[in-house]
GROMACS .gro file of C-alpha atoms in nm:
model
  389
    1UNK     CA    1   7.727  -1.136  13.324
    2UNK     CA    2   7.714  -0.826  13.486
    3UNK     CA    3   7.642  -0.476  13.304
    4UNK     CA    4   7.979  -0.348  13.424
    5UNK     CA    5   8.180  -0.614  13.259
    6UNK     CA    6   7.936  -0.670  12.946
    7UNK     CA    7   7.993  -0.300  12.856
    8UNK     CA    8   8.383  -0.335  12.887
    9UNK     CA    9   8.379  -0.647  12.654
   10UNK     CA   10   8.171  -0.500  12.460
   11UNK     CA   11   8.373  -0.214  12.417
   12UNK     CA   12   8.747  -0.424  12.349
   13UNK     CA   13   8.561  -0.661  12.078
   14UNK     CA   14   8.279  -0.527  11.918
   15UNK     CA   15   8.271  -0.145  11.961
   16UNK     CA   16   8.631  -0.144  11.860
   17UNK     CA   17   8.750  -0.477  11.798
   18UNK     CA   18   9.130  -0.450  11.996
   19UNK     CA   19   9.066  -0.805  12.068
   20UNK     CA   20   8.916  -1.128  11.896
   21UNK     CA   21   8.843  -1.251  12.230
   22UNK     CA   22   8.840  -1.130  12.604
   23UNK     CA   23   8.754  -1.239  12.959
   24UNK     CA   24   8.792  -1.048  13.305
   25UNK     CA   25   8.751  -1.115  13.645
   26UNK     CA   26   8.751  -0.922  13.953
   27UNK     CA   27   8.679  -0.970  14.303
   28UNK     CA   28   8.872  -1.018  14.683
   29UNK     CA   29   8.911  -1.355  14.851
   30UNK     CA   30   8.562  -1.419  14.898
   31UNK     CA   31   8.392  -1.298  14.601
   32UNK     CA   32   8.427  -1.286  14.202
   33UNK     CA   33   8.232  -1.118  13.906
   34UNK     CA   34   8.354  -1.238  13.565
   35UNK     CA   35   8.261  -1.244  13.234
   36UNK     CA   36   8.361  -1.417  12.891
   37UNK     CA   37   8.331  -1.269  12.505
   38UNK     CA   38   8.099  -1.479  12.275
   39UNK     CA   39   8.261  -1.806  12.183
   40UNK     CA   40   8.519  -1.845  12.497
   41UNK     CA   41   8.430  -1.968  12.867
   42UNK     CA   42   8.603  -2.090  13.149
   43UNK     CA   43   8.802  -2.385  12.945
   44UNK     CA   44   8.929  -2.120  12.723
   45UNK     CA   45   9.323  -2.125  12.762
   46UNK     CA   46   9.497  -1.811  12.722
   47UNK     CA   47   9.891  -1.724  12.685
   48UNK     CA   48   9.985  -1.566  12.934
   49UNK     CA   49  10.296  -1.371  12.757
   50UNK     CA   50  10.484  -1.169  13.056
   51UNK     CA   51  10.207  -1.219  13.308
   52UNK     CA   52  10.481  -1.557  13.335
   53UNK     CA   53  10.717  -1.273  13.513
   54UNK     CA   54  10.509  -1.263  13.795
   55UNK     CA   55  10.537  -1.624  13.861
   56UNK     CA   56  10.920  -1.623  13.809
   57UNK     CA   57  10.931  -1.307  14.074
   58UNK     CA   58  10.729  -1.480  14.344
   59UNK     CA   59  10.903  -1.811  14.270
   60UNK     CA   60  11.257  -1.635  14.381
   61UNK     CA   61  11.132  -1.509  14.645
   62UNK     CA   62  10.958  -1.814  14.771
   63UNK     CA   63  11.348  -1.985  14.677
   64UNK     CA   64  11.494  -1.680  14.897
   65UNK     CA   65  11.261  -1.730  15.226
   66UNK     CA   66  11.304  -2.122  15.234
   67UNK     CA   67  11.689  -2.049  15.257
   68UNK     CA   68  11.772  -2.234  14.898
   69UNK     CA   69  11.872  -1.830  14.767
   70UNK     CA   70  11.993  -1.473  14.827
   71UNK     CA   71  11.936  -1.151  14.642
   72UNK     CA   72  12.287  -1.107  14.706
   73UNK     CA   73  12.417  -1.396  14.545
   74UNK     CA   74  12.553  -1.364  14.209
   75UNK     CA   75  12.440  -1.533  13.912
   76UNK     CA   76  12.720  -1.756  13.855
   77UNK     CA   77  12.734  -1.906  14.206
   78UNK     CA   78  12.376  -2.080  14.045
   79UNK     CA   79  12.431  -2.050  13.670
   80UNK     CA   80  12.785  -2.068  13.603
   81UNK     CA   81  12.720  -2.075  13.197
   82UNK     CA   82  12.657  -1.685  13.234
   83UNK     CA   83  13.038  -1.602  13.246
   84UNK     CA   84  12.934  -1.246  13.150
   85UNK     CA   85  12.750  -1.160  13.465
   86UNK     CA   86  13.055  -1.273  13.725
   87UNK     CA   87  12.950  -0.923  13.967
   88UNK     CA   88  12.558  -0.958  13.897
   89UNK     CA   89  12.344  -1.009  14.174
   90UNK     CA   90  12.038  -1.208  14.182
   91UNK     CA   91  11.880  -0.889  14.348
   92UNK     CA   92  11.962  -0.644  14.030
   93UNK     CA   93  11.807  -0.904  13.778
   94UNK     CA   94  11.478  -0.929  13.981
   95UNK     CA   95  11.480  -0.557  14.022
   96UNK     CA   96  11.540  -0.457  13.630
   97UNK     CA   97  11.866  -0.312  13.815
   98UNK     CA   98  12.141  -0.355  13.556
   99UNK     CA   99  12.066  -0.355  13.146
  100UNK     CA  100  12.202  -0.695  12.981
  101UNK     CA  101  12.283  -0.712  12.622
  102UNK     CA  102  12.275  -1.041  12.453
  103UNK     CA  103  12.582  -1.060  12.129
  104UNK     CA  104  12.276  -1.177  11.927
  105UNK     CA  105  11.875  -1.112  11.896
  106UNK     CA  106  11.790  -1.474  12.024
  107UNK     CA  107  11.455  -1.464  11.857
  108UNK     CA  108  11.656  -1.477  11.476
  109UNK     CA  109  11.864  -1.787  11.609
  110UNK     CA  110  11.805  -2.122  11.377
  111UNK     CA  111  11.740  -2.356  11.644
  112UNK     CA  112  11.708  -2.388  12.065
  113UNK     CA  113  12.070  -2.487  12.102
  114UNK     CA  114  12.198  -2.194  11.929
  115UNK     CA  115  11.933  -1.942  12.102
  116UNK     CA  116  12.077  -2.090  12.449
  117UNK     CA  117  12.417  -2.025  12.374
  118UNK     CA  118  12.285  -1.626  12.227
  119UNK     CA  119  12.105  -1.613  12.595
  120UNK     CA  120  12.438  -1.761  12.813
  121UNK     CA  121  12.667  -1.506  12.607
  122UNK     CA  122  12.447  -1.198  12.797
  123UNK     CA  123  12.646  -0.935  12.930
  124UNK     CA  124  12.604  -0.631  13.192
  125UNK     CA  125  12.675  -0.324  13.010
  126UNK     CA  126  12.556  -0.042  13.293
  127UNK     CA  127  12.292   0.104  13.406
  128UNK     CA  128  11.939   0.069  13.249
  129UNK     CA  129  11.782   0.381  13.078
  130UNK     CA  130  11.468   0.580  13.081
  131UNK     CA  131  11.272   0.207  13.001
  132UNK     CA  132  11.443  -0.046  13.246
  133UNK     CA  133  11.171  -0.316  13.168
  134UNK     CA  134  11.358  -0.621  12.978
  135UNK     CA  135  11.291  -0.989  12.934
  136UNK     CA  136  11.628  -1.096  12.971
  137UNK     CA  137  11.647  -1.060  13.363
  138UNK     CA  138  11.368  -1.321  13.381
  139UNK     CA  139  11.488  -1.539  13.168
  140UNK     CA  140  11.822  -1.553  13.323
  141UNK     CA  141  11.644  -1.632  13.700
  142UNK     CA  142  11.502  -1.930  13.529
  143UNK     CA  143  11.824  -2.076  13.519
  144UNK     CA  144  11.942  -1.968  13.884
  145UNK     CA  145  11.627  -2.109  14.020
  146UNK     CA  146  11.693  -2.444  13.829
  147UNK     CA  147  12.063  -2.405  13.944
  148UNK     CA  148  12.003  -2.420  14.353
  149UNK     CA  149  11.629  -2.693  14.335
  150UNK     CA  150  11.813  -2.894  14.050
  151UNK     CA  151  11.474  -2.937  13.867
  152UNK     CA  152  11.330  -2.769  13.560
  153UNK     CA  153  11.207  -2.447  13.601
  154UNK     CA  154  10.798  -2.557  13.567
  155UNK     CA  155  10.863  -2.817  13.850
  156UNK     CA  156  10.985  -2.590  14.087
  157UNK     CA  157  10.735  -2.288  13.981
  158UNK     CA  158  10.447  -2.557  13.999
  159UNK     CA  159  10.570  -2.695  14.378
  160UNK     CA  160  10.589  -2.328  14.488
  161UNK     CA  161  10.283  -2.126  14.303
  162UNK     CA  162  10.030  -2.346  14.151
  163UNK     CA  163  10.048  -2.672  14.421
  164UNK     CA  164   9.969  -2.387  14.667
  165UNK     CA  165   9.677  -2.211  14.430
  166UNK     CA  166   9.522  -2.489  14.346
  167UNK     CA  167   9.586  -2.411  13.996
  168UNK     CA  168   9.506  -2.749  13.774
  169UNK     CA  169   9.507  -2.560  13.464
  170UNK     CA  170   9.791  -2.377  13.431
  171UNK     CA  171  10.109  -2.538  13.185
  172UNK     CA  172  10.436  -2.466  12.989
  173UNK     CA  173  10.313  -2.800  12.796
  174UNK     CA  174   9.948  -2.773  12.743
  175UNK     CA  175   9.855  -3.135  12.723
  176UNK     CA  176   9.683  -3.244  12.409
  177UNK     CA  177   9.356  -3.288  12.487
  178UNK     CA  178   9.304  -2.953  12.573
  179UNK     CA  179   9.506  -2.794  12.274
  180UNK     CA  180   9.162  -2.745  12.131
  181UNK     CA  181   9.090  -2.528  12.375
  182UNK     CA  182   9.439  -2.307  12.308
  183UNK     CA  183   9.327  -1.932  12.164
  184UNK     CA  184   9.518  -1.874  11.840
  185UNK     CA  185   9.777  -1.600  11.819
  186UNK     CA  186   9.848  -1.617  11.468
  187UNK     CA  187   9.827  -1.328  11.174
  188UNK     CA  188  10.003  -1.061  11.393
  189UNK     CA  189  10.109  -0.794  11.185
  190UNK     CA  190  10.354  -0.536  11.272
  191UNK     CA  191  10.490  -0.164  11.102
  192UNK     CA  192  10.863  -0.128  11.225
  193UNK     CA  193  11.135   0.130  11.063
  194UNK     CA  194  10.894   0.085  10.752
  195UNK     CA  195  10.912  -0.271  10.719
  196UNK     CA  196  10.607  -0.491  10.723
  197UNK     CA  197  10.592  -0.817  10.934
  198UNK     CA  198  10.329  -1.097  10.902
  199UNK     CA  199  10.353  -1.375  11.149
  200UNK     CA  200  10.188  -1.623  11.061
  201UNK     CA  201  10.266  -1.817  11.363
  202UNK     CA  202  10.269  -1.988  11.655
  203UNK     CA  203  10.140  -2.320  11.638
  204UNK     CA  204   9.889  -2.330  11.900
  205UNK     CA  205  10.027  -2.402  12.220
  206UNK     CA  206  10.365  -2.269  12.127
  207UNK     CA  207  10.417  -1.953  12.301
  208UNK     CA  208  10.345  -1.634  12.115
  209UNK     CA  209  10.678  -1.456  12.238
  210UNK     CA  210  10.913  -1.543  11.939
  211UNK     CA  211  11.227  -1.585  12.241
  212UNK     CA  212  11.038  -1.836  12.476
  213UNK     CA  213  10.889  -1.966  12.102
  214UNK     CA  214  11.240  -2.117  12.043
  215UNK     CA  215  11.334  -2.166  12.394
  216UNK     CA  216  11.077  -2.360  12.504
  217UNK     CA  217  10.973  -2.543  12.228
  218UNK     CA  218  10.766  -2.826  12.189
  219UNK     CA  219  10.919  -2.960  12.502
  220UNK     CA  220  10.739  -2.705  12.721
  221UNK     CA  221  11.068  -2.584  12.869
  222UNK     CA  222  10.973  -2.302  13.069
  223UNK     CA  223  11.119  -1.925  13.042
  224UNK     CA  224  11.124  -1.746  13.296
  225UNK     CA  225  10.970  -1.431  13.089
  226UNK     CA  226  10.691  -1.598  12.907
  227UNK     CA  227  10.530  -1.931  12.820
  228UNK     CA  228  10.268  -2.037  13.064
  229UNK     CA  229   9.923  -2.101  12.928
  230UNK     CA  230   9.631  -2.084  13.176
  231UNK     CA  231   9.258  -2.023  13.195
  232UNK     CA  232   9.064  -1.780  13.410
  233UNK     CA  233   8.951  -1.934  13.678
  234UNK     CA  234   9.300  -2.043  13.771
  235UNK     CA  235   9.420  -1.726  13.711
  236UNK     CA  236   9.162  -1.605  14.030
  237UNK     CA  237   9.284  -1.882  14.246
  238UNK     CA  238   9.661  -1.769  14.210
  239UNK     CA  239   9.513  -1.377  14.279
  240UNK     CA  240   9.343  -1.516  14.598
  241UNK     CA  241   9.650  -1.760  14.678
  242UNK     CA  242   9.853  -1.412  14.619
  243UNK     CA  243   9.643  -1.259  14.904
  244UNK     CA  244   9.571  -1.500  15.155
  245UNK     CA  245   9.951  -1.529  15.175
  246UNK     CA  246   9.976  -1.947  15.025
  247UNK     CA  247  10.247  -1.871  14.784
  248UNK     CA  248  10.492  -1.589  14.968
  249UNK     CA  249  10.370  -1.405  15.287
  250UNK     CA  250  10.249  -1.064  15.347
  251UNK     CA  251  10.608  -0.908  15.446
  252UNK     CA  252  10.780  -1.079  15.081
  253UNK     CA  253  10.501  -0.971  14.923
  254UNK     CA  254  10.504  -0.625  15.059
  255UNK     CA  255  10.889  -0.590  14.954
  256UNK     CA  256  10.796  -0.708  14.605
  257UNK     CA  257  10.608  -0.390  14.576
  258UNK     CA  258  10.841  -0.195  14.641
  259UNK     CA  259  10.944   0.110  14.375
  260UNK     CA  260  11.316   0.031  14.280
  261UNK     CA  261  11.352   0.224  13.911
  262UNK     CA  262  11.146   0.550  13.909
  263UNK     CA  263  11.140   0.830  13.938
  264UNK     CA  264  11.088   1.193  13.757
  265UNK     CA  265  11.357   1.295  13.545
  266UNK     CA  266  11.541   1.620  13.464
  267UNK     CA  267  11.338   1.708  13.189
  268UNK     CA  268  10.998   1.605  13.354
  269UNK     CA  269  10.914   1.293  13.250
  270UNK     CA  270  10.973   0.969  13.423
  271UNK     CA  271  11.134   0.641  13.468
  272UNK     CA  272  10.967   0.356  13.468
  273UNK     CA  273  10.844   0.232  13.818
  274UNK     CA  274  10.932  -0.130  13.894
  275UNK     CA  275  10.927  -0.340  14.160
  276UNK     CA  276  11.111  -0.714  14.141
  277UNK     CA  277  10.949  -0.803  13.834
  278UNK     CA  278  10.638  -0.628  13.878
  279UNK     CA  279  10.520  -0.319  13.782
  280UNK     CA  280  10.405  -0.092  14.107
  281UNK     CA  281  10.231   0.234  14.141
  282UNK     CA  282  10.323   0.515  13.935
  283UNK     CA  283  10.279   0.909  14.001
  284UNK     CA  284  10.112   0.928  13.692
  285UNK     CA  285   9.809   0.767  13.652
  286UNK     CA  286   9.877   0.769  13.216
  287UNK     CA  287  10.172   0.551  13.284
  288UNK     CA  288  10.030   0.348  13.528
  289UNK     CA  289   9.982  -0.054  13.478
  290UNK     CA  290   9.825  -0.052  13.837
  291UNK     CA  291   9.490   0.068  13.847
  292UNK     CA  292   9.391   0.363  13.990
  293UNK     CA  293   9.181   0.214  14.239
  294UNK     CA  294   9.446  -0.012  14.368
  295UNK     CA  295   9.683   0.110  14.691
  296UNK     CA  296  10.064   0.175  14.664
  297UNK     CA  297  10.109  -0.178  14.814
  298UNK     CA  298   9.972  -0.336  14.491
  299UNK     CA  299  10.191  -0.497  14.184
  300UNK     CA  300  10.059  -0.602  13.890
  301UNK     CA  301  10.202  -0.708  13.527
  302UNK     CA  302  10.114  -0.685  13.146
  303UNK     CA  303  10.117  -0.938  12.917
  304UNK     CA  304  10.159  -0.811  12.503
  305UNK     CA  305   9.889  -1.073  12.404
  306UNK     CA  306   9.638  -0.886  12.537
  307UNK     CA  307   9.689  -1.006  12.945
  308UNK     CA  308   9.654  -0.752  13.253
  309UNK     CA  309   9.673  -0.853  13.646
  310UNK     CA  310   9.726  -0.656  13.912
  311UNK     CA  311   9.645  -0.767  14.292
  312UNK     CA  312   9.627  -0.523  14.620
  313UNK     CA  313   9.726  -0.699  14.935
  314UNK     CA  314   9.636  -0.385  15.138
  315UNK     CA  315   9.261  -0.369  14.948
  316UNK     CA  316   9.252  -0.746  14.922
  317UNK     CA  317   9.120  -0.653  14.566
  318UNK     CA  318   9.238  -0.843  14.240
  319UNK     CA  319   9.183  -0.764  13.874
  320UNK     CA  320   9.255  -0.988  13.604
  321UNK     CA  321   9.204  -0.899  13.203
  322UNK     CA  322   9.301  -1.208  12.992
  323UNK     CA  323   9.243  -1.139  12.583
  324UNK     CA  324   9.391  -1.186  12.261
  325UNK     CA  325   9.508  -0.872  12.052
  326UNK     CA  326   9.714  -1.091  11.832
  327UNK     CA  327   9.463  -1.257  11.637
  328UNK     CA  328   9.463  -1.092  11.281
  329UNK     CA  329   9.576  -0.749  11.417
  330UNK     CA  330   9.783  -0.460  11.336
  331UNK     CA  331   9.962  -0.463  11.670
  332UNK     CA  332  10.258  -0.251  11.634
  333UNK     CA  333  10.297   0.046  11.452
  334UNK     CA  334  10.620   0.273  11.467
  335UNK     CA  335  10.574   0.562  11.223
  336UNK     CA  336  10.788   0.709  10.966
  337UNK     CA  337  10.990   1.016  11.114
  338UNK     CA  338  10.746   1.344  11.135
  339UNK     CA  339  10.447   1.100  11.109
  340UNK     CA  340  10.191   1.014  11.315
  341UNK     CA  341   9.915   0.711  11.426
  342UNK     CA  342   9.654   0.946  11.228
  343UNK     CA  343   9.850   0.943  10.894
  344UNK     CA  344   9.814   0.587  10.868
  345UNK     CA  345   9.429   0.626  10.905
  346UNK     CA  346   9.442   0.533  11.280
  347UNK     CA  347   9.246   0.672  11.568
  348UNK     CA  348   9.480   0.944  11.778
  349UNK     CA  349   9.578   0.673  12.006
  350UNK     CA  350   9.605   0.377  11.787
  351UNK     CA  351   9.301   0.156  11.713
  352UNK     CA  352   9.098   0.200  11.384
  353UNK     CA  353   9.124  -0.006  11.085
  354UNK     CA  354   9.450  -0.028  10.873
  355UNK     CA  355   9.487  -0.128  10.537
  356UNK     CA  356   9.768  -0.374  10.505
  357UNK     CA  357   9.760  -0.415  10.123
  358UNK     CA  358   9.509  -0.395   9.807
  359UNK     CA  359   9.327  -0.719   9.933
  360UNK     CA  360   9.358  -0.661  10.317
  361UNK     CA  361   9.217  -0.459  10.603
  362UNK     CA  362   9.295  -0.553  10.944
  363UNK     CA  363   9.178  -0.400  11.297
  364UNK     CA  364   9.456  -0.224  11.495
  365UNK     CA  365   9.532  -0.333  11.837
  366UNK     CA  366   9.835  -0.080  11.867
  367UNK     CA  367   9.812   0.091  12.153
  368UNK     CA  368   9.540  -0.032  12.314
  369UNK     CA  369   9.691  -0.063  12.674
  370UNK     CA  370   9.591   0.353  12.738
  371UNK     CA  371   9.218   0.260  12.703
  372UNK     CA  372   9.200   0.023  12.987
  373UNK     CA  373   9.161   0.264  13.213
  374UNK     CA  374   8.861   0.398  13.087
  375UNK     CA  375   8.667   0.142  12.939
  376UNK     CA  376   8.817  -0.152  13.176
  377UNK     CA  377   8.931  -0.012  13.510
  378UNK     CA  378   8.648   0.253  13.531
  379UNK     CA  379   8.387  -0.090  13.461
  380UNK     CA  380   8.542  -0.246  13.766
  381UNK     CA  381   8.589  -0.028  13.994
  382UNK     CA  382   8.254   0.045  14.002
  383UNK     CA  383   8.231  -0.358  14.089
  384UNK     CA  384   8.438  -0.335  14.365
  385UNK     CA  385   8.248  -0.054  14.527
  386UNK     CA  386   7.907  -0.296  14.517
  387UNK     CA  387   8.122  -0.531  14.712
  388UNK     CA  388   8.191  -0.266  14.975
  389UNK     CA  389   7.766  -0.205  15.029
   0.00000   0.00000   0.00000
């Protein structure tokens, strides 16, 4: 393990315990330092929450350059159930471009067949806000995708991303005999408009995303916006399949990268800055999921379980940050009006230990994603530069 790395684990699970377990991996196409947290290795099988977004995004465009789709088509012409979205393009759902509304949370529906009908009842209602990031534009290109191969959604993502990767351990179904292997995401506890939420859930192998929970199922139906399960080592063959141009080529990739929300605002701050279903540079390193070390060619994605990749075509440099931030933690924390992190005996920026009730203390997790710079990205860079000697 290198020193680099150790300290950065280190740091995320026993310095501050954000996560029960962590691994990370960095490199370029012809070299890779990892490391694993005590207990986990390279069968350990993470979910990958909205790191599945990146997969959907390359998957359309793989769909758009073998002819089978155009950014300019409009949903219904591939998924005629969305009757609400008769003048949306398949170009403004992969670039966060319109804001959809669904007439119901889908995540509080009984059962799948009722959350499918929530989903197929979305509706444009304008122009996204200040935070154009959604799930719901992913989860609606599943369905177009399926609409023009005439295949499930994991088929087609599987001929078109993993096939070409090499990636044998990567699943919307995890089989069963490596279920053991599964991390558990269960115990999340949340603070929201003053109400407490335990989730005691997901069965493991279920994905932790309450929407692709009940979408997918036991059946392993993928969502576009979550609900693949992979390990590490997969995880750097799709980075290196991403750069040596197997799954879309340099140009697609290039245009995938491209800024098509931000920008500053009248009153100084910014809009978010998102590519087609990416998240791309950002003028301000604080708000930035790309590293700072990466160029303004690279994209790279989040995942709320505790998931970061990001991959620079232009550097030929990857970065991968697969954990679990679920496990047992306080992971959300909205305070009371005229309250802060600090009043609920939290660090300034989130972590510290919160106590839950008169028998429990949990670690925080909440905000954790503003520390990866530091005590992650600072680690690798410093990796990356060896490489260059």
């Amino acid at each position: 393990m290198s020193e680099q790395l150790s300290r950065a684990i280190t740091y995320f699970t026993e310095k501050t315990g954000i996560m029960s377990e962590l691994c990370i991996a960095c490199g370029t196409g012809e070299r890779v330092t990892d490391a694993y947290s005590a207990g986990i290795g390279p069968e350990t099988v993470f979910d990958l929450a909205s790191v599945t977004k990146l997969f959907t995004g390359l998957t359309i465009l793989r769909l758009r350059d073998e002819g089978l789709l155009s950014l300019e088509m409009k949903v219904t012409d591939a998924a005629p159930r969305f009757t609400g979205l008769t003048d949306v393009t398949v170009g403004q759902l992969m670039a966060f471009g319109v804001e959809l509304r669904t007439p119901g949370r889908i995540d509080a529906c009984s059962d799948r067949a009722s959350a499918l009908q929530c989903l197929y009842g979305t509706k444009a209602i304008g122009t996204p806000g200040k935070r154009p990031y959604s799930d719901i534009p992913a989860m609606i290109l599943k369905y177009i995708a399926e609409g023009v191969c005439g295949e499930p959604f994991f088929e087609i993502v599987r001929r078109r991303v993993l096939i070409p990767a090499g990636m044998r351990e990567t699943w919307s179904k995890v089989p069963a005999h490596r279920l053991a292997d599964c991390l558990n995401y269960s115990g999340e506890h949340r603070i929201e408009k003053g109400k407490r939420i335990l989730r005691e859930g997901p069965a493991t192998g279920i994905p932790h995303d309450p929407k692709a929970g009940i979408l997918c199922g036991t059946d392993g139906d993928l969502c576009g916006h979550a609900g693949l399960f992979s390990t590490l080592p997969d995880m750097v063959r799709f980075c290196r399949a991403v750069l040596d141009g197997s799954i879309v080529s340099r140009k697609t990739l290039a245009e995938m990268a491209v800024n098509r929300t931000g920008h500053r605002m009248e009153d100084g701050t910014y809009r978010q800055y998102l590519g087609y279903q990416c998240y791309v540079k950002h003028p301000d390193q604080y708000y930035s999921e790309i590293p700072a070390y990466m160029s303004g060619s690279a994209v790279g994605i989040a995942g709320f379980t505790g998931n970061h990749l990001s991959v620079d075509p232009e550097k030929g440099i990857f970065a991968i940050f697969l954990g679990n931030r679920v496990k047992d933690r306080l992971t959300v924390l909205i305070p009371d009006e005229g309250k802060c992190w600090k009043d609920y005996g939290l660090e300034d920026d989130g972590p510290g230990m919160f106590r839950w009730d008169e028998h429990t203390v949990i670690q925080s997790s909440v905000n954790y994603v503003h520390r990866k710079d530091e005590h992650l990205h600072t680690e690798i860079c410093e990796i990356l530069k060896e490489y260059a000697l």
